Short mmCIF file of C-alpha atoms and ligand atoms in Angstrom, two decimals:
data_model
loop_
_atom_site.label_atom_id
_atom_site.label_comp_id
_atom_site.label_asym_id
_atom_site.label_seq_id
_atom_site.Cartn_x
_atom_site.Cartn_y
_atom_site.Cartn_z
CA UNK A 11 -38.12 -16.86 11.71
CA UNK A 12 -37.43 -13.29 10.76
CA UNK A 13 -36.90 -12.37 14.39
CA UNK A 14 -34.25 -14.96 15.00
CA UNK A 15 -32.43 -13.91 11.83
CA UNK A 16 -32.35 -10.37 13.21
CA UNK A 17 -31.11 -11.65 16.56
CA UNK A 18 -28.47 -13.88 15.07
CA UNK A 19 -27.26 -11.07 12.82
CA UNK A 20 -26.94 -8.88 15.90
CA UNK A 21 -24.95 -11.59 17.63
CA UNK A 22 -22.53 -11.56 14.72
CA UNK A 23 -22.25 -7.80 14.29
CA UNK A 24 -21.64 -7.43 18.05
CA UNK A 25 -18.46 -9.44 17.62
CA UNK A 26 -17.14 -6.76 15.29
CA UNK A 27 -17.80 -3.93 17.77
CA UNK A 28 -14.59 -2.00 18.33
CA UNK A 29 -15.35 0.31 21.22
CA UNK A 30 -13.88 3.71 22.11
CA UNK A 31 -11.83 2.03 24.83
CA UNK A 32 -10.52 -0.49 22.33
CA UNK A 33 -9.46 2.37 20.05
CA UNK A 34 -7.52 4.08 22.84
CA UNK A 35 -5.89 0.84 23.93
CA UNK A 36 -4.98 0.21 20.29
CA UNK A 37 -3.31 3.64 20.02
CA UNK A 38 -1.13 3.06 23.10
CA UNK A 39 0.02 -0.28 21.76
CA UNK A 40 0.57 1.09 18.25
CA UNK A 41 2.79 3.85 19.64
CA UNK A 42 4.69 1.28 21.68
CA UNK A 43 5.26 -0.99 18.69
CA UNK A 44 6.22 1.99 16.48
CA UNK A 45 8.96 2.97 18.86
CA UNK A 46 10.11 -0.59 19.30
CA UNK A 47 10.48 -0.77 15.50
CA UNK A 48 12.52 2.45 15.43
CA UNK A 49 14.99 0.86 17.81
CA UNK A 50 15.37 -2.74 16.65
CA UNK A 51 15.16 -4.89 13.56
CA UNK A 52 12.82 -7.86 13.40
CA UNK A 53 9.93 -6.24 15.31
CA UNK A 54 6.32 -6.69 14.27
CA UNK A 55 6.02 -3.10 12.99
CA UNK A 56 9.09 -3.15 10.74
CA UNK A 57 9.55 0.67 10.56
CA UNK A 58 11.73 0.46 7.44
CA UNK A 59 14.01 3.42 6.68
CA UNK A 60 13.41 4.41 3.04
CA UNK A 61 16.41 6.69 2.42
CA UNK A 62 13.95 9.36 1.29
CA UNK A 63 14.80 12.37 3.42
CA UNK A 64 12.45 15.04 2.21
CA UNK A 65 9.11 15.54 0.54
CA UNK A 66 8.56 17.48 -2.70
CA UNK A 67 7.12 20.96 -2.88
CA UNK A 68 5.53 20.87 -6.33
CA UNK A 69 8.30 22.52 -8.33
CA UNK A 70 9.99 19.29 -9.45
CA UNK A 71 10.33 18.81 -13.23
CA UNK A 72 11.25 16.16 -15.78
CA UNK A 73 10.25 12.93 -17.53
CA UNK A 74 10.52 9.72 -15.53
CA UNK A 75 9.25 6.18 -15.68
CA UNK A 76 7.54 4.19 -12.98
CA UNK A 77 6.29 0.65 -12.62
CA UNK A 78 4.00 -0.61 -9.95
CA UNK A 79 3.76 -4.15 -8.60
CA UNK A 80 1.87 -4.86 -5.47
CA UNK A 81 -1.84 -5.24 -5.98
CA UNK A 82 -4.05 -6.85 -8.54
CA UNK A 83 -2.50 -5.10 -11.54
CA UNK A 84 0.92 -4.29 -12.89
CA UNK A 85 1.20 -0.76 -14.19
CA UNK A 86 3.90 0.79 -16.35
CA UNK A 87 3.87 4.57 -16.66
CA UNK A 88 5.82 7.53 -17.82
CA UNK A 89 5.28 10.70 -15.88
CA UNK A 90 5.99 14.20 -16.98
CA UNK A 91 6.35 16.43 -13.92
CA UNK A 92 5.50 19.95 -14.99
CA UNK A 93 6.98 21.73 -11.99
CA UNK A 94 3.73 23.47 -11.02
CA UNK A 95 2.15 20.71 -8.93
CA UNK A 96 0.70 19.16 -12.08
CA UNK A 97 1.84 16.21 -14.12
CA UNK A 98 0.95 14.22 -17.25
CA UNK A 99 0.79 10.51 -16.89
CA UNK A 100 0.68 7.83 -19.58
CA UNK A 101 0.19 4.25 -18.49
CA UNK A 102 -0.53 0.66 -19.43
CA UNK A 103 -2.14 -1.70 -17.00
CA UNK A 104 -2.29 -5.51 -17.06
CA UNK A 105 -3.77 -7.91 -14.56
CA UNK A 106 -1.04 -10.03 -12.99
CA UNK A 107 -1.66 -13.62 -14.04
CA UNK A 108 -2.57 -15.57 -10.88
CA UNK A 109 0.00 -18.27 -11.62
CA UNK A 110 2.81 -15.68 -11.62
CA UNK A 111 1.89 -14.63 -8.08
CA UNK A 112 2.94 -18.10 -6.94
CA UNK A 113 5.48 -18.78 -9.72
CA UNK A 114 8.24 -21.37 -9.19
CA UNK A 115 11.02 -18.82 -9.66
CA UNK A 116 11.23 -15.06 -9.32
CA UNK A 117 12.66 -14.94 -12.85
CA UNK A 118 9.25 -15.82 -14.26
CA UNK A 119 7.64 -12.86 -12.53
CA UNK A 120 10.41 -10.32 -13.15
CA UNK A 121 10.82 -11.46 -16.77
CA UNK A 122 7.12 -10.77 -17.26
CA UNK A 123 7.49 -7.31 -15.74
CA UNK A 124 10.42 -6.42 -18.01
CA UNK A 125 8.42 -7.60 -21.02
CA UNK A 126 5.59 -5.22 -20.05
CA UNK A 127 8.12 -2.36 -19.85
CA UNK A 128 9.31 -3.22 -23.35
CA UNK A 129 5.76 -3.23 -24.71
CA UNK A 130 5.06 0.11 -23.06
CA UNK A 131 8.19 1.72 -24.49
CA UNK A 132 7.39 0.45 -27.97
CA UNK A 133 3.86 1.77 -27.72
CA UNK A 134 4.44 5.15 -26.08
CA UNK A 135 8.09 6.07 -26.49
CA UNK A 136 8.96 4.46 -29.78
CA UNK A 137 11.43 7.13 -30.87
CA UNK A 138 13.42 6.91 -27.68
CA UNK A 139 13.31 3.13 -27.84
CA UNK A 140 14.50 2.88 -31.44
CA UNK A 141 17.21 5.50 -31.10
CA UNK A 142 18.50 3.50 -28.19
CA UNK A 143 18.43 0.23 -30.11
CA UNK A 144 20.36 1.93 -32.97
CA UNK A 145 22.95 3.29 -30.55
CA UNK A 146 23.38 -0.10 -28.95
CA UNK A 147 24.12 -1.68 -32.30
CA UNK A 148 26.67 0.94 -33.28
CA UNK A 149 28.24 1.51 -29.87
CA UNK A 150 31.51 -0.10 -28.93
CA UNK A 151 30.96 0.22 -25.21
CA UNK A 152 30.22 -3.13 -23.62
CA UNK A 153 26.90 -2.04 -22.17
CA UNK A 154 26.15 -0.27 -25.41
CA UNK A 155 24.53 2.77 -23.89
CA UNK A 156 25.26 5.95 -22.09
CA UNK A 157 23.67 6.60 -18.76
CA UNK A 158 22.22 9.94 -19.75
CA UNK A 159 20.09 8.28 -22.41
CA UNK A 160 18.40 6.03 -19.94
CA UNK A 161 14.97 6.46 -18.51
CA UNK A 162 15.25 6.71 -14.73
CA UNK A 163 12.64 4.38 -13.34
CA UNK A 164 10.97 4.35 -9.93
CA UNK A 165 10.03 0.78 -9.00
CA UNK A 166 6.99 0.72 -6.79
CA UNK A 167 7.22 -2.66 -5.14
CA UNK A 168 4.61 -2.81 -2.44
CA UNK A 169 5.85 -5.54 -0.17
CA UNK A 170 8.05 -5.42 2.92
CA UNK A 171 11.61 -4.84 1.75
CA UNK A 172 14.66 -4.18 3.90
CA UNK A 173 16.25 -1.22 2.12
CA UNK A 174 20.00 -0.69 1.88
CA UNK A 175 19.87 2.36 -0.29
CA UNK A 176 17.48 4.32 -2.44
CA UNK A 177 17.50 1.60 -5.14
CA UNK A 178 18.55 -1.45 -3.17
CA UNK A 179 16.59 -3.68 -0.89
CA UNK A 180 15.93 -7.32 -0.15
CA UNK A 181 12.50 -8.83 0.15
CA UNK A 182 11.57 -9.68 3.74
CA UNK A 183 8.35 -11.56 3.00
CA UNK A 184 5.58 -11.72 0.46
CA UNK A 185 2.10 -10.47 1.36
CA UNK A 186 -1.32 -10.20 -0.33
CA UNK A 187 -1.36 -13.74 -1.74
CA UNK A 188 2.04 -13.64 -3.50
CA UNK A 189 4.34 -16.55 -2.67
CA UNK A 190 7.57 -17.09 -4.65
CA UNK A 191 10.03 -18.39 -2.06
CA UNK A 192 13.25 -17.96 -4.07
CA UNK A 193 12.81 -14.17 -4.11
CA UNK A 194 13.03 -13.85 -0.33
CA UNK A 195 16.26 -12.15 0.71
CA UNK A 196 17.09 -11.04 -2.84
CA UNK A 197 17.53 -7.47 -4.06
CA UNK A 198 14.34 -6.87 -6.02
CA UNK A 199 15.80 -3.92 -7.95
CA UNK A 200 18.65 -6.10 -9.19
CA UNK A 201 16.17 -8.83 -10.18
CA UNK A 202 14.23 -6.33 -12.30
CA UNK A 203 17.35 -4.67 -13.74
CA UNK A 204 18.70 -8.05 -14.86
CA UNK A 205 15.58 -8.78 -16.85
CA UNK A 206 15.52 -5.24 -18.28
CA UNK A 207 19.12 -5.66 -19.42
CA UNK A 208 18.39 -8.99 -21.03
CA UNK A 209 15.88 -7.15 -23.23
CA UNK A 210 18.39 -4.29 -23.78
CA UNK A 211 15.92 -1.66 -22.67
CA UNK A 212 17.05 1.95 -22.07
CA UNK A 213 15.93 1.88 -18.46
CA UNK A 214 17.72 2.20 -15.15
CA UNK A 215 15.97 1.10 -11.94
CA UNK A 216 16.81 4.25 -10.01
CA UNK A 217 14.58 4.01 -6.97
CA UNK A 218 12.78 1.42 -4.90
CA UNK A 219 9.46 2.71 -3.68
CA UNK A 220 6.76 1.35 -1.44
CA UNK A 221 3.30 2.49 -2.61
CA UNK A 222 2.73 4.31 0.68
CA UNK A 223 5.92 6.32 0.19
CA UNK A 224 4.84 7.08 -3.37
CA UNK A 225 1.47 8.24 -2.08
CA UNK A 226 3.14 10.51 0.46
CA UNK A 227 5.34 12.04 -2.25
CA UNK A 228 2.49 12.41 -4.73
CA UNK A 229 0.26 14.14 -2.19
CA UNK A 230 3.08 16.47 -1.22
CA UNK A 231 3.78 17.34 -4.85
CA UNK A 232 0.16 17.91 -5.83
CA UNK A 233 -1.06 19.70 -2.73
CA UNK A 234 1.80 21.69 -1.35
CA UNK A 235 0.21 23.64 1.45
CA UNK A 236 1.54 25.58 4.35
CA UNK A 237 2.63 22.36 6.01
CA UNK A 238 4.05 19.38 4.19
CA UNK A 239 2.28 16.04 4.10
CA UNK A 240 2.93 13.77 7.08
CA UNK A 241 1.53 10.39 6.05
CA UNK A 242 0.94 8.39 2.87
CA UNK A 243 -1.52 5.56 3.48
CA UNK A 244 -3.00 2.76 1.42
CA UNK A 245 -6.34 1.16 2.17
CA UNK A 246 -6.72 -1.11 -0.85
CA UNK A 247 -5.91 -4.76 -1.49
CA UNK A 248 -3.46 -4.39 1.41
CA UNK A 249 -3.01 -1.65 3.96
CA UNK A 250 0.09 0.22 5.07
CA UNK A 251 1.41 3.67 5.87
CA UNK A 252 4.62 5.68 5.54
CA UNK A 253 5.37 8.87 7.44
CA UNK A 254 8.02 11.50 8.00
CA UNK A 255 10.04 10.73 11.15
CA UNK A 256 12.70 12.76 12.93
CA UNK A 257 16.08 11.12 12.40
CA UNK A 258 16.84 11.52 16.11
CA UNK A 259 14.01 9.07 16.85
CA UNK A 260 15.45 6.50 14.45
CA UNK A 261 17.78 4.66 16.75
CA UNK A 262 18.46 1.42 14.92
CA UNK A 263 21.40 1.50 12.54
CA UNK A 264 20.83 2.62 8.96
CA UNK A 265 23.41 1.34 6.47
CA UNK A 266 24.75 3.39 3.60
CA UNK A 267 24.53 7.02 2.67
CA UNK A 268 21.64 9.40 2.99
CA UNK A 269 21.19 13.10 3.24
CA UNK A 270 21.17 14.05 6.91
CA UNK A 271 20.62 17.76 6.42
CA UNK A 272 16.83 17.67 6.61
CA UNK A 273 16.86 15.86 9.95
CA UNK A 274 14.02 13.67 8.70
CA UNK A 275 13.47 10.40 6.93
CA UNK A 276 10.39 8.75 5.51
CA UNK A 277 9.69 5.49 7.35
CA UNK A 278 7.66 2.66 5.85
CA UNK A 279 5.85 1.28 8.88
CA UNK A 280 4.52 -1.96 7.29
CA UNK A 281 1.61 -1.57 9.69
CA UNK A 282 -0.10 -4.56 8.05
CA UNK A 283 1.89 -6.58 10.58
CA UNK A 284 0.97 -4.40 13.56
CA UNK A 285 0.34 -6.59 16.59
CA UNK A 286 0.92 -9.98 14.98
CA UNK A 287 1.18 -11.16 18.57
CA UNK A 288 -2.46 -10.15 19.18
CA UNK A 289 -1.82 -8.07 22.29
CA UNK A 290 -4.75 -5.79 21.54
CA UNK A 291 -6.25 -6.62 18.16
CA UNK A 292 -9.75 -8.07 18.09
CA UNK A 293 -10.11 -11.66 16.95
CA UNK A 294 -13.42 -13.26 16.05
CA UNK A 295 -13.71 -16.92 15.03
CA UNK A 296 -13.96 -15.64 11.43
CA UNK A 297 -10.67 -13.74 11.71
CA UNK A 298 -9.03 -16.86 13.09
CA UNK A 299 -10.32 -19.11 10.34
CA UNK A 300 -9.28 -16.63 7.64
CA UNK A 301 -5.76 -16.51 9.05
CA UNK A 302 -5.41 -20.27 9.43
CA UNK A 303 -6.46 -20.84 5.83
CA UNK A 304 -4.23 -18.08 4.40
CA UNK A 305 -0.81 -18.54 2.75
CA UNK A 306 0.85 -16.68 5.64
CA UNK A 307 -0.79 -17.61 8.95
CA UNK A 308 0.29 -15.52 11.92
CA UNK A 309 1.47 -12.52 9.94
CA UNK A 310 -0.14 -9.39 8.47
CA UNK A 311 -2.68 -9.75 11.27
CA UNK A 312 -3.72 -6.07 11.21
CA UNK A 313 -4.00 -6.10 7.40
CA UNK A 314 -6.23 -9.18 7.64
CA UNK A 315 -8.75 -7.12 9.62
CA UNK A 316 -8.55 -3.96 7.58
CA UNK A 317 -7.83 -4.31 3.88
CA UNK A 318 -9.90 -5.03 0.81
CA UNK A 319 -8.34 -8.38 0.09
CA UNK A 320 -9.64 -9.76 3.39
CA UNK A 321 -12.86 -7.95 4.32
CA UNK A 322 -14.90 -9.90 1.78
CA UNK A 323 -13.55 -13.17 3.14
CA UNK A 324 -14.40 -12.24 6.73
CA UNK A 325 -17.92 -11.37 5.59
CA UNK A 326 -18.21 -14.61 3.63
CA UNK A 327 -17.23 -16.68 6.66
CA UNK A 328 -19.69 -14.84 8.91
CA UNK A 329 -22.55 -15.13 6.42
CA UNK A 330 -21.78 -18.77 5.73
CA UNK A 331 -21.98 -19.38 9.47
CA UNK A 332 -25.51 -17.96 9.51
CA UNK A 333 -26.45 -19.80 6.34
CA UNK A 334 -25.36 -23.13 7.79
CA UNK A 335 -27.42 -22.79 10.98
CA UNK A 336 -30.19 -25.36 10.55
CA UNK A 337 -32.59 -23.36 12.69
CA UNK A 338 -32.14 -20.21 10.64
CA UNK A 339 -33.47 -19.38 7.24
CA UNK A 340 -30.89 -17.14 5.65
CA UNK A 341 -31.03 -17.37 1.86
CA UNK A 342 -33.23 -20.46 2.00
CA UNK A 343 -36.44 -18.90 3.22
CA UNK A 344 -39.65 -20.33 1.86
CA UNK A 345 -41.66 -17.89 3.96
CA UNK A 346 -39.93 -14.77 2.87
CA UNK A 347 -42.84 -12.46 2.35
CA UNK A 348 -41.09 -9.54 0.86
CA UNK A 349 -39.35 -10.89 -2.16
CA UNK A 350 -40.81 -10.22 -5.56
CA UNK A 351 -42.83 -13.19 -6.67
CA UNK A 352 -42.80 -14.68 -3.16
CA UNK A 353 -40.23 -17.23 -4.26
CA UNK A 354 -38.01 -19.23 -1.92
CA UNK A 355 -34.60 -17.67 -1.70
CA UNK A 356 -31.74 -20.02 -2.48
CA UNK A 357 -28.05 -20.08 -3.24
CA UNK A 358 -26.66 -21.64 -6.44
CA UNK A 359 -24.23 -24.49 -5.92
CA UNK A 360 -21.36 -22.69 -7.64
CA UNK A 361 -21.83 -19.58 -5.49
CA UNK A 362 -18.75 -17.77 -4.21
CA UNK A 363 -20.34 -18.06 -0.78
CA UNK A 364 -18.99 -21.61 -0.70
CA UNK A 365 -15.49 -20.79 -1.96
CA UNK A 366 -12.50 -19.24 -0.21
CA UNK A 367 -12.12 -15.62 -1.40
CA UNK A 368 -15.44 -16.06 -3.20
CA UNK A 369 -16.94 -12.82 -1.89
CA UNK A 370 -15.37 -9.69 -3.32
CA UNK A 371 -15.12 -6.76 -0.92
CA UNK A 372 -16.65 -4.49 -3.55
CA UNK A 373 -19.97 -6.22 -2.84
CA UNK A 374 -19.73 -4.93 0.72
CA UNK A 375 -19.39 -1.37 -0.57
CA UNK A 376 -22.49 -1.92 -2.68
CA UNK A 377 -24.39 -3.38 0.30
CA UNK A 378 -23.52 -0.53 2.63
CA UNK A 379 -24.18 2.04 -0.08
CA UNK A 380 -27.66 0.74 -0.89
CA UNK A 381 -30.06 3.06 0.88
CA UNK A 382 -33.18 2.12 -1.05
CA UNK A 383 -36.00 0.89 1.23
CA UNK A 384 -36.21 -2.49 -0.47
CA UNK A 385 -32.41 -2.85 -0.96
CA UNK A 386 -33.06 -3.47 -4.62
CA UNK A 387 -29.53 -2.88 -5.96
CA UNK A 388 -27.99 -5.11 -3.31
CA UNK A 389 -30.46 -7.90 -4.03
CA UNK A 390 -29.66 -7.67 -7.74
CA UNK A 391 -25.93 -7.85 -7.02
CA UNK A 392 -26.38 -10.78 -4.64
CA UNK A 393 -28.01 -12.58 -7.53
CA UNK A 394 -25.45 -11.70 -10.19
CA UNK A 395 -22.33 -11.87 -8.03
CA UNK A 396 -23.13 -14.66 -5.58
CA UNK A 397 -25.96 -16.59 -7.22
CA UNK A 398 -28.17 -15.76 -4.25
CA UNK A 399 -31.60 -15.88 -5.86
CA UNK A 400 -34.76 -14.19 -4.66
CA UNK A 401 -33.26 -12.84 -1.46
CA UNK A 402 -35.82 -11.12 0.74
CA UNK A 403 -35.35 -7.64 2.14
CA UNK A 404 -34.66 -9.13 5.59
CA UNK A 405 -31.98 -11.38 4.22
CA UNK A 406 -30.36 -8.58 2.25
CA UNK A 407 -30.55 -6.46 5.40
CA UNK A 408 -28.67 -9.15 7.35
CA UNK A 409 -25.97 -9.11 4.66
CA UNK A 410 -25.81 -5.32 4.77
CA UNK A 411 -25.56 -5.19 8.58
CA UNK A 412 -22.68 -7.64 8.61
CA UNK A 413 -20.87 -5.80 5.80
CA UNK A 414 -21.31 -2.53 7.71
CA UNK A 415 -20.00 -3.93 10.99
CA UNK A 416 -16.89 -5.38 9.38
CA UNK A 417 -16.20 -2.17 7.44
CA UNK A 418 -16.72 -0.02 10.52
CA UNK A 419 -14.27 -2.07 12.55
CA UNK A 420 -11.75 -1.74 9.70
CA UNK A 421 -12.19 2.05 9.61
CA UNK A 422 -11.74 2.36 13.39
CA UNK A 423 -8.63 0.20 13.26
CA UNK A 424 -7.35 2.45 10.47
CA UNK A 425 -7.92 5.43 12.77
CA UNK A 426 -5.72 3.72 15.37
CA UNK A 427 -2.83 3.54 12.89
CA UNK A 428 -3.25 7.05 11.48
CA UNK A 429 -4.03 8.65 14.85
CA UNK A 430 -0.98 7.07 16.49
CA UNK A 431 1.32 8.45 13.80
CA UNK A 432 -0.20 11.91 14.12
CA UNK A 433 0.45 11.76 17.86
CA UNK A 434 3.99 10.42 17.39
CA UNK A 435 4.80 13.29 14.99
CA UNK A 436 3.94 15.90 17.60
CA UNK A 437 2.45 18.09 14.89
CA UNK A 438 -0.80 18.73 16.76
CA UNK A 439 1.04 20.12 19.75
CA UNK A 440 4.02 21.77 18.03
CA UNK A 441 1.77 24.26 16.27
CA UNK A 442 -1.53 25.70 17.35
CA UNK A 443 -3.67 25.66 14.28
CA UNK A 444 -1.78 24.18 11.34
CA UNK A 445 -3.41 21.21 9.69
CA UNK A 446 -1.85 17.77 9.55
CA UNK A 447 -2.00 16.42 6.02
CA UNK A 448 -2.52 12.77 5.06
CA UNK A 449 -2.58 11.41 1.50
CA UNK A 450 -4.59 8.20 1.10
CA UNK A 451 -5.34 5.87 -1.75
CA UNK A 452 -7.02 2.52 -2.32
CA UNK A 453 -10.40 1.03 -3.02
CA UNK A 454 -11.63 1.22 0.57
CA UNK A 455 -11.10 4.96 1.09
CA UNK A 456 -12.37 5.57 -2.40
CA UNK A 457 -15.44 3.34 -2.57
CA UNK A 458 -16.47 2.02 0.83
CA UNK A 459 -19.23 4.42 1.89
CA UNK A 460 -18.25 6.71 4.76
CA UNK A 461 -14.90 5.00 5.39
CA UNK A 462 -13.26 8.36 5.97
CA UNK A 463 -16.15 9.64 8.10
CA UNK A 464 -15.84 6.62 10.35
CA UNK A 465 -12.10 7.27 10.68
CA UNK A 466 -12.78 10.87 11.73
CA UNK A 467 -15.43 9.74 14.20
CA UNK A 468 -12.79 7.53 15.85
CA UNK A 469 -10.12 10.29 15.78
CA UNK A 470 -12.40 12.41 17.95
CA UNK A 471 -12.45 9.91 20.77
CA UNK A 472 -8.69 9.34 20.78
CA UNK A 473 -7.45 10.95 24.00
CA UNK A 474 -4.51 12.88 22.54
CA UNK A 475 -6.45 14.05 19.48
CA UNK A 476 -10.00 14.94 20.51
CA UNK A 477 -12.57 16.80 18.44
CA UNK A 478 -10.35 19.84 17.89
CA UNK A 479 -7.39 17.76 16.83
CA UNK A 480 -9.58 15.68 14.52
CA UNK A 481 -10.68 18.89 12.78
CA UNK A 482 -7.08 19.73 11.99
CA UNK A 483 -6.32 16.37 10.37
CA UNK A 484 -6.94 16.43 6.61
CA UNK A 485 -7.19 13.14 4.76
CA UNK A 486 -7.07 13.76 1.02
CA UNK A 487 -7.24 11.20 -1.73
CA UNK A 488 -3.88 10.99 -3.53
CA UNK A 489 -4.41 9.23 -6.82
CA UNK A 490 -1.56 7.71 -8.77
CA UNK A 491 0.84 7.76 -5.86
CA UNK A 492 2.60 4.72 -7.13
CA UNK A 493 3.17 6.38 -10.50
CA UNK A 494 3.83 10.03 -9.71
CA UNK A 495 5.34 9.31 -6.31
CA UNK A 496 7.73 6.76 -7.77
CA UNK A 497 8.73 9.24 -10.49
CA UNK A 498 9.44 11.82 -7.80
CA UNK A 499 11.68 9.42 -5.93
CA UNK A 500 13.47 8.50 -9.16
CA UNK A 501 14.13 12.22 -9.50
CA UNK A 502 15.49 12.43 -5.95
CA UNK A 503 17.68 9.40 -6.70
CA UNK A 504 18.98 10.93 -9.93
CA UNK A 505 19.83 14.13 -8.05
CA UNK A 506 21.57 12.14 -5.35
CA UNK A 507 23.63 10.38 -7.99
CA UNK A 508 24.54 13.69 -9.58
CA UNK A 509 25.62 15.00 -6.20
CA UNK A 510 27.65 11.86 -5.62
CA UNK A 511 29.32 12.22 -9.03
CA UNK A 512 30.08 15.84 -8.20
CA UNK A 513 31.45 14.77 -4.83
CA UNK A 514 33.57 12.05 -6.41
CA UNK A 515 34.88 14.49 -9.02
CA UNK A 516 35.61 17.04 -6.32
CA UNK A 517 37.37 14.37 -4.25
CA UNK A 518 39.39 13.27 -7.27
CA UNK A 519 40.33 16.86 -8.02
CA UNK A 520 41.32 17.30 -4.44
CA UNK A 521 43.38 14.15 -4.37
CA UNK A 522 45.15 15.08 -7.61
CA UNK A 523 45.80 18.59 -6.34
CA UNK A 524 47.24 17.15 -3.13
CA UNK A 525 49.43 14.74 -5.06
CA UNK A 526 50.70 17.56 -7.24
CA UNK A 527 51.22 19.71 -4.20
CA UNK A 528 53.20 16.87 -2.60
CA UNK A 529 55.40 16.53 -5.68
CA UNK A 530 56.07 20.22 -6.12
CA UNK A 531 55.64 21.91 -2.74
CA UNK A 532 53.95 25.21 -3.37
CA UNK A 533 55.51 28.38 -2.18
CA UNK A 534 54.60 29.06 1.36
CA UNK A 535 53.13 25.61 1.93
CA UNK A 536 53.70 24.48 5.42
CA UNK A 537 55.21 21.06 5.88
CA UNK A 538 55.08 21.06 9.62
CA UNK A 539 52.39 18.99 11.27
CA UNK A 540 51.16 20.57 14.44
C1 GLC B 23 1.03 -4.83 2.04
C2 GLC B 23 2.52 -4.67 1.77
C3 GLC B 23 2.93 -3.23 1.89
C4 GLC B 23 2.04 -2.35 1.02
C5 GLC B 23 0.57 -2.58 1.36
C6 GLC B 23 -0.37 -1.77 0.48
O1 GLC B 23 0.79 -4.53 3.37
O2 GLC B 23 3.25 -5.48 2.67
O3 GLC B 23 4.29 -3.06 1.52
O4 GLC B 23 2.37 -1.01 1.19
O5 GLC B 23 0.26 -3.96 1.21
O6 GLC B 23 -0.26 -2.09 -0.85
#
């Protein structure tokens, strides 16, 4: 019995092998799809221009607000940037009610978000809030407020959005289990601003921010080194990355104004949809089933192999497959000799093992992290989380091996994405010894044991990186990217607006001067044209 369980487990884990050759093939295809996305719209790697044309250096200052929608929770924060790479952050966090993720209208969701902003302001910025309410009542202006009294807010909205400006962009598609069809194609900043205005809050949605862009900005602000940060990456509920690209490589058209002087722009890759066409990505029967049963079959194919929302489901499907084999005795083993009390292991009827999404990826982190000889913590968790009672060491080991194989494949796929961007940037070859900085956030990099080590291991075997290159790549955890990063982009946006106002004033002055000059020709003014 025990032997065939071991063999069957091996058969499953072998399907999640992602070899060195696979990694290198993946990199070539990733680079190809990156460049395709820089040239055309509608490609599988969207390569979205973000209108952010520089990264901070740590000296930025001021009080800003940020909200964050895109994972399991909605966060509202105010961020005080101290100008010395440090910041103070105050925040409220609420779980997003499941029914709002699939609400009938976007108004329901955005109304809820505005309400949370109101509660936050009342709780943490009461003075500002009340002064504003008083001004509104006494003001004769139709909007009832003056722009300078508004909080500038960075809206971290972590879904694929086609941007038209720093605070404008229409939703391309929902991901991560959200599905509210009437929001598609709409400007999400306007949707939020409308609801904010209905509540008369002193808040202006100044910037639209993907969490990866926020992470890149936050890392750059907090760890300004000799070289600026190249990539912001999320390995959490979803996965995605943003990076600094040379404007000359960005060949598709970019509408609207942006600052061209830096020669760079941050690009949101939306790598969750890398290789939707499955040119190179691995596909086990479990991956296929997960995709078929998801709300968005055929898209976010890379994300469905890498991120926290999906890894647990892949593991569940693989383990269920073993469990259902009549000839095998996984979690139903009367002969298990190693469990305490020599009881038959069994699975409760209501176990998550039998329900879609019933296995949380955090259980995989626990499994892989359990290094005790009898896997005691894992067996306890299997009981409390999945109603798997009296699991033997062998059974727990099978669970652990599968969790490890799925996590390792995810880490190596992550290395494909990160490694390709490092290669695309040219930073390893343009300088001899400078490091290439990456800010990362999300439950997988934070809690899945050795996730980063497995990424580095894969970097080493990538042809254009190698061991030396891998040593120069620094992946640092960037916490609070979606708060601090969003605040930083709100600051950039506010500065841009100030510049624009200055420009408009200067243009007005110019025009008036010209008019006056036309009316009363100044002495010595030439009236001849060429
Ligand atoms: C999904 C979203 C993307 C986001 C990522 C991480 O892939 O489409 O915009 O950055 O999740 O939250």
